[in-house]
Short mmCIF file of C-alpha atoms in Angstrom, two decimals:
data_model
loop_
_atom_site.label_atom_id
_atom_site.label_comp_id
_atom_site.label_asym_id
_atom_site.label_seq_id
_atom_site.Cartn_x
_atom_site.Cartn_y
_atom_site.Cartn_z
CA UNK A 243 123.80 78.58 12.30
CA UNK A 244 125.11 78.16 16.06
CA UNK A 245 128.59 78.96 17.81
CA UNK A 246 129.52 79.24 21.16
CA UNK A 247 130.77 82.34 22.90
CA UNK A 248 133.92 83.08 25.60
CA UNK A 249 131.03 83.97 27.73
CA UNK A 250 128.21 81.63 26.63
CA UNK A 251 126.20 80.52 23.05
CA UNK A 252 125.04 82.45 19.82
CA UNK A 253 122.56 80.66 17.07
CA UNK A 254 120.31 82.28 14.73
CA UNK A 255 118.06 81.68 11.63
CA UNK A 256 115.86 82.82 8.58
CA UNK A 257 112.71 82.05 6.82
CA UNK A 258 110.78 82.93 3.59
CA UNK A 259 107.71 83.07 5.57
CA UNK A 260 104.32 82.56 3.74
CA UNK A 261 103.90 80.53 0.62
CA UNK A 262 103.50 83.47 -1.32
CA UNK A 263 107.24 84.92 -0.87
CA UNK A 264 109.61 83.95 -3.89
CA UNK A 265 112.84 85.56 -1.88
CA UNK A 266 114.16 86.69 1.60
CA UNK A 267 114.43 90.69 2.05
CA UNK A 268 116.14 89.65 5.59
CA UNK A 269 119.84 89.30 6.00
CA UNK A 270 121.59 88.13 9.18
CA UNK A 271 125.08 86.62 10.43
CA UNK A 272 125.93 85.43 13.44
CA UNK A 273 129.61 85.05 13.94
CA UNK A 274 131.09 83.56 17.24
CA UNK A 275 134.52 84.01 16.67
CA UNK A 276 133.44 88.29 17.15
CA UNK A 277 131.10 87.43 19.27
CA UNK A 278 128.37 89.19 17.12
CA UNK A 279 125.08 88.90 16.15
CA UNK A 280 123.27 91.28 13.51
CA UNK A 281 120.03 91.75 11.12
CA UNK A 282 118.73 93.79 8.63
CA UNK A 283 115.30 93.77 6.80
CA UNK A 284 115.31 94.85 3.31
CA UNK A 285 113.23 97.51 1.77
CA UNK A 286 111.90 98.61 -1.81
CA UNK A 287 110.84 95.30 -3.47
CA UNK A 288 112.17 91.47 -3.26
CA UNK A 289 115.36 92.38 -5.09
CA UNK A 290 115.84 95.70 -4.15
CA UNK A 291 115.45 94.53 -0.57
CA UNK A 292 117.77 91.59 -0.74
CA UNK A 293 120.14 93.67 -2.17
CA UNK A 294 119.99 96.67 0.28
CA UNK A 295 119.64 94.23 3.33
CA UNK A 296 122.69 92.18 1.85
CA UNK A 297 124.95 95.60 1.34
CA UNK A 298 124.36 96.33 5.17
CA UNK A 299 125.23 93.19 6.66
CA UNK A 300 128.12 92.50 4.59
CA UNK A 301 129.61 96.32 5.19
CA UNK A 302 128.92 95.78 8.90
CA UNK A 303 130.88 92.71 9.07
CA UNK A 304 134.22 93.52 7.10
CA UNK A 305 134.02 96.94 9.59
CA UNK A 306 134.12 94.27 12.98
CA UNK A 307 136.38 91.68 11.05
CA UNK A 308 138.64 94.16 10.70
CA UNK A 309 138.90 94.65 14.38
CA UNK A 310 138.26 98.51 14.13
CA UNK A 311 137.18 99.85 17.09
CA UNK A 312 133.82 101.80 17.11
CA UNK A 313 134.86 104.55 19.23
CA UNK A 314 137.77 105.22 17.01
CA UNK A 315 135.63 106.05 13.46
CA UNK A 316 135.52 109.74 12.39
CA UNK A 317 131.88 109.56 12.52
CA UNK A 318 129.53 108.02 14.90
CA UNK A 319 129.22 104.04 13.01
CA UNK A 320 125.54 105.02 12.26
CA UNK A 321 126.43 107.41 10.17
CA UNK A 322 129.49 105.86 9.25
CA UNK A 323 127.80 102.83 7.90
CA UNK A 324 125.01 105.44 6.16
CA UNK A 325 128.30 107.10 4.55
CA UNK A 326 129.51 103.69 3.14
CA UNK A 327 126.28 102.69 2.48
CA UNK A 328 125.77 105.92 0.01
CA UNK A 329 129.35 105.69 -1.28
CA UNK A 330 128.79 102.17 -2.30
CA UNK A 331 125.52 103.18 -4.15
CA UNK A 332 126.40 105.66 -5.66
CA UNK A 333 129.24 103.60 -7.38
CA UNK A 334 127.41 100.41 -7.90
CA UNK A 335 124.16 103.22 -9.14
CA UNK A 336 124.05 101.53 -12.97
CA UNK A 337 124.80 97.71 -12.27
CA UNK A 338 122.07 98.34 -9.51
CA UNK A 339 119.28 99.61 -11.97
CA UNK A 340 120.24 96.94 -14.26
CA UNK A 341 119.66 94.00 -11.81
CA UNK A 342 116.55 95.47 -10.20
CA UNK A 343 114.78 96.90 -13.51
CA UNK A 344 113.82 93.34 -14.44
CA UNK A 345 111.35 93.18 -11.60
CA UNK A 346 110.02 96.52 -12.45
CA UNK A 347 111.68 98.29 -9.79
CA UNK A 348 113.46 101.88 -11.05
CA UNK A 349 113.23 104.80 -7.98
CA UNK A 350 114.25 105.17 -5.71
CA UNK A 351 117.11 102.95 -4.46
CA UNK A 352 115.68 100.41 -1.42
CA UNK A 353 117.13 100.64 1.67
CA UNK A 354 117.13 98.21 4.99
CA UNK A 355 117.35 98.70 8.91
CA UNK A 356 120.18 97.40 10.71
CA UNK A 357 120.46 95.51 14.43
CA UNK A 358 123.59 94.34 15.61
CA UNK A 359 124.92 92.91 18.94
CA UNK A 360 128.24 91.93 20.47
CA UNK A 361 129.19 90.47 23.66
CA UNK A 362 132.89 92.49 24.94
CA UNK A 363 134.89 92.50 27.77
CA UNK A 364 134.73 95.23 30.38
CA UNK A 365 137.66 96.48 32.15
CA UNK A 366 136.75 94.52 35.31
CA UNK A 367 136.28 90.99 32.75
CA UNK A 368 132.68 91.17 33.25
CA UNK A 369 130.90 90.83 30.55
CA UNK A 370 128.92 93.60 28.56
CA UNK A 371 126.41 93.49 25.51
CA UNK A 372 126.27 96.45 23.32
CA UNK A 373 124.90 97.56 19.78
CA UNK A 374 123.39 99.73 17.99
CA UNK A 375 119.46 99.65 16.04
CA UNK A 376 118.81 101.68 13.08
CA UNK A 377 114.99 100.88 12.31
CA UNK A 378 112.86 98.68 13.42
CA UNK A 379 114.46 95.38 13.93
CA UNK A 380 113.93 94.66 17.50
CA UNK A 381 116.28 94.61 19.63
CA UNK A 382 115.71 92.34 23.34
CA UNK A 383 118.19 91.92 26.39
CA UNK A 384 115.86 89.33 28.72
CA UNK A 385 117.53 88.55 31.97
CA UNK A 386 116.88 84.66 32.30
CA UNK A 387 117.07 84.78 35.80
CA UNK A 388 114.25 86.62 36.82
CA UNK A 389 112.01 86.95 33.54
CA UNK A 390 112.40 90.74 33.02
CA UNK A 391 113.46 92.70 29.84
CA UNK A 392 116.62 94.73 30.86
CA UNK A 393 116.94 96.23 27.61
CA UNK A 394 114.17 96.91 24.55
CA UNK A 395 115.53 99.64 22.44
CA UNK A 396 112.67 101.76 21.38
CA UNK A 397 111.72 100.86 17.53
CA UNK A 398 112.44 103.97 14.76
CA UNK A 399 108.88 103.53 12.90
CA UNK A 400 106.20 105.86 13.02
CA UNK A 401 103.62 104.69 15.64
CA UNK A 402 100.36 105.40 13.46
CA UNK A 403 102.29 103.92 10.81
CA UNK A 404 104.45 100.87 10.88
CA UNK A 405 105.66 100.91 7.35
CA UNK A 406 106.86 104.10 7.63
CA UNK A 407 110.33 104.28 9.11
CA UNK A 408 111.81 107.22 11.07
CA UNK A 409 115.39 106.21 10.36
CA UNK A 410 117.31 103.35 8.18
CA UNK A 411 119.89 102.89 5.87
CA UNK A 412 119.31 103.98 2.62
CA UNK A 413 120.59 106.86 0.09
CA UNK A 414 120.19 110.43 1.46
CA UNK A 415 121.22 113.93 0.83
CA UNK A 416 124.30 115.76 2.12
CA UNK A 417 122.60 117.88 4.27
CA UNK A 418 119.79 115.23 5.05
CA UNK A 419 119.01 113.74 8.30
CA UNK A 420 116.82 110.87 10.00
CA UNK A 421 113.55 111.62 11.83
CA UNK A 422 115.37 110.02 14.89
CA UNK A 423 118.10 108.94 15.91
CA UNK A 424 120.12 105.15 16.41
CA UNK A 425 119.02 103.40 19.45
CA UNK A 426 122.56 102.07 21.01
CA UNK A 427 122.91 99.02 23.56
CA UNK A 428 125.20 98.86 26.31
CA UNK A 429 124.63 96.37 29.42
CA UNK A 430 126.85 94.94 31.63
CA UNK A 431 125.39 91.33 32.63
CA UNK A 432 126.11 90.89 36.51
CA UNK A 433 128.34 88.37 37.99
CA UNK A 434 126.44 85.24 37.83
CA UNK A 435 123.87 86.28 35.62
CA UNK A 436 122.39 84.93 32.21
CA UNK A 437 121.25 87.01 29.71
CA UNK A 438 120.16 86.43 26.39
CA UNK A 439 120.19 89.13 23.93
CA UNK A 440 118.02 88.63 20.36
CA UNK A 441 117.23 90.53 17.19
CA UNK A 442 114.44 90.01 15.67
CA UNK A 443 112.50 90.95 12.35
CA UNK A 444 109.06 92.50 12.17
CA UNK A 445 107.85 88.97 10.45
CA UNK A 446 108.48 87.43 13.89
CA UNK A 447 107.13 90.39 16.20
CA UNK A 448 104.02 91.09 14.14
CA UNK A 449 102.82 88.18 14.98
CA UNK A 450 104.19 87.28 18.74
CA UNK A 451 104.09 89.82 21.49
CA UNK A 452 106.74 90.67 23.92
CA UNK A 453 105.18 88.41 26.71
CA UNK A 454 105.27 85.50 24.64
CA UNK A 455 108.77 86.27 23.45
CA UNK A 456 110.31 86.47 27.04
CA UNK A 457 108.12 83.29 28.02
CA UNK A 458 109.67 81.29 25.20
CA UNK A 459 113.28 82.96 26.32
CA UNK A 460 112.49 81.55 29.70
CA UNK A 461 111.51 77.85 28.67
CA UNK A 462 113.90 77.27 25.49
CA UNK A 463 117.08 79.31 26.22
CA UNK A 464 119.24 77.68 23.66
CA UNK A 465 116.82 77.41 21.49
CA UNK A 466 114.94 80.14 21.85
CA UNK A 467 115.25 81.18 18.44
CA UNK A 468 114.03 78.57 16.72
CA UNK A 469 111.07 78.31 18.61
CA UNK A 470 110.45 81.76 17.55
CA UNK A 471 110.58 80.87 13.87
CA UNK A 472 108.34 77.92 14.26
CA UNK A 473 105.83 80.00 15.84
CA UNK A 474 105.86 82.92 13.50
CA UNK A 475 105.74 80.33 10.83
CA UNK A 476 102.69 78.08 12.62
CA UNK A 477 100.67 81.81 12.75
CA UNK A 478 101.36 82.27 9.30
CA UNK A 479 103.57 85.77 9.47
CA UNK A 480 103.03 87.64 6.10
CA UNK A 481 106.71 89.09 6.05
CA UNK A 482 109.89 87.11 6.29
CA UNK A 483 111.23 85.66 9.39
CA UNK A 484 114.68 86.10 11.27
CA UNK A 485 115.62 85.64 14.89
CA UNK A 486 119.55 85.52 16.02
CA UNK A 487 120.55 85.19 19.65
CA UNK A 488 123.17 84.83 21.99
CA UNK A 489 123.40 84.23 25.90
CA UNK A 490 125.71 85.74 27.64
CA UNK A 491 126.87 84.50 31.42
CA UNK A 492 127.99 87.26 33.83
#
C-alpha cells in the first residue's frame, strides 16, 4: 500500500516468504493520513503469531487514530501498549486457547515486537521523525543525500542468540520487567534534506546487510521497499518478509 505525506511519500509491503510458510506472523500498516508507519513480527507459532502480531498493530493504531498524544499517557506508550496488550489477553485468555489449540499450540501465550514511525511537525515546521522499537524489528533513518545512516536503533535480541528477545510485547507479571529497554526515535530532518525512514522484519535483514540496504535506499527511493522484498524473496529468506517506508523532505 502507498500514500503520500505533508512532507513527502510512505509505501510498504508483506510477504509469506518461502514456499514452506502456510501464514504471515508479520503485521504492518502504513497510514498517510497520520503520517505513520509500523510493524510487528509475531511470535509462538503461525497462529499464535498472527494473532499476537495482529493485537499490536491494531492497539497501536486506534491509540494514534485517536489523536492521543504520547507524552500525555500515564505510562510511558511502551508500557502502555504492554498494559493493553495484557489487559486484552487476559480477557480474550479462553477464545484465545480455543483458536490456537487446533494447531497444537497451548502455553504460553505468543507475543510480537513492535516498530513504529511517524513524521510530526516541530515547533519551527521542520519536520521530525520519531518512534519507538520494542524488539527486533529494525528500525533505519538513511539520509538520501549523502548515503549515511542517521539513525539505527540498536535491536533488543540477545547477540549470541537471535531468537531470543530481550524485550517484546507479550503477557508478563506485575512486578516483571524486560531485559532492556524500548529504543525511541526522534530526528529532525534538516531544511532541504531527504530522509527516508524504514522498518523492517528479520526475514528481510537476515538475509541483506545494512550496506546493501542503504545502497538500494540510495538507487530506488520510492521504491525502496519493494526492492527489498524482491531481494529477500530472490535469496530465499526462511522467515516472512515486511518492509514499510516513508521519505520525509526537510
Amino acid at each position: 500500500c502507498e500514500g503520500n505525506l505533508r512532507f513527502g511519500y510512505m509505501a510498504g509491503g508483506t510477504e509469506k516468504g518461502d514456499n514452506d510458510r502456510q501464514s504471515n506472523q508479520d503485521s504492518m500498516f502504513v497510514d498517510p493520513v497520520n503520517d505513520m508507519i509500523a510493524v510487528a513480527d509475531g511470535m509462538g507459532g503461525h497462529a499464535g503469531g498472527e494473532l499476537a502480531s495482529t493485537l499490536a498493530i491494531n492497539k497501536l493504531y486506534q491509540l494514534i487514530t485517536q489523536k492521543t498524544p504520547l507524552n500525555s499517557l500515564a505510562l510511558p506508550i511502551d508500557q502502555y501498549l504492554q498494559f493493553i496488550f495484557n489487559e486484552w489477553l487476559k480477557e480474550k485468555r479462553p477464545k484465545i486457547y480455543k483458536k490456537l489449540a487446533p494447531h497444537g499450540y497451548i502455553y504460553p501465550l505468543p507475543g510480537t515486537t513492535l516498530s513504529f514511525l511517524r513524521m510530526v511537525e516541530s515547533s519551527n515546521d521542520q519536520a521530525r521523525i520519531e518512534g519507538l522499537l520494542i524488539g527486533d524489528s529494525p528500525i533505519y533513518v538513511i539520509d538520501l543525500q549523502s548515503g549515511r545512516i542517521v539513525n539505527k536503533p540498536k535491536l533488543q535480541h540477545n547477540p549470541h542468540q537471535k531468537n531470543v528477545l530481550l524485550n517484546c510485547l507479550r503477557p508478563i507479571g506485575k512486578d516483571e520487567q524486560p531485559e532492556m529497554p524500548p529504543e525511541y526515535v526522534n530526528v529532525d530532518v534538516p531544511k532541504g534534506g531527504k530522509y527516508l525512514a524504514l522498518i523492517c522484519s528479520d526475514g528481510v535483514t537476515q538475509v541483506i546487510n545494512d550496506d546493501e540496504i542503504v545502497a538500494i535506499a540510495m538507487k530506488h527511493g520510492e521504491n525502496a521497499w519493494r526492492e527489498l522484498l524482491d531481494l529477500a524473496k530472490k535469496r530465499e529468506s526462511g522467515d516472512n518478509s515486511t518492509a514499510c517506508q516513508m521519505i520525509v523532505n526537510g
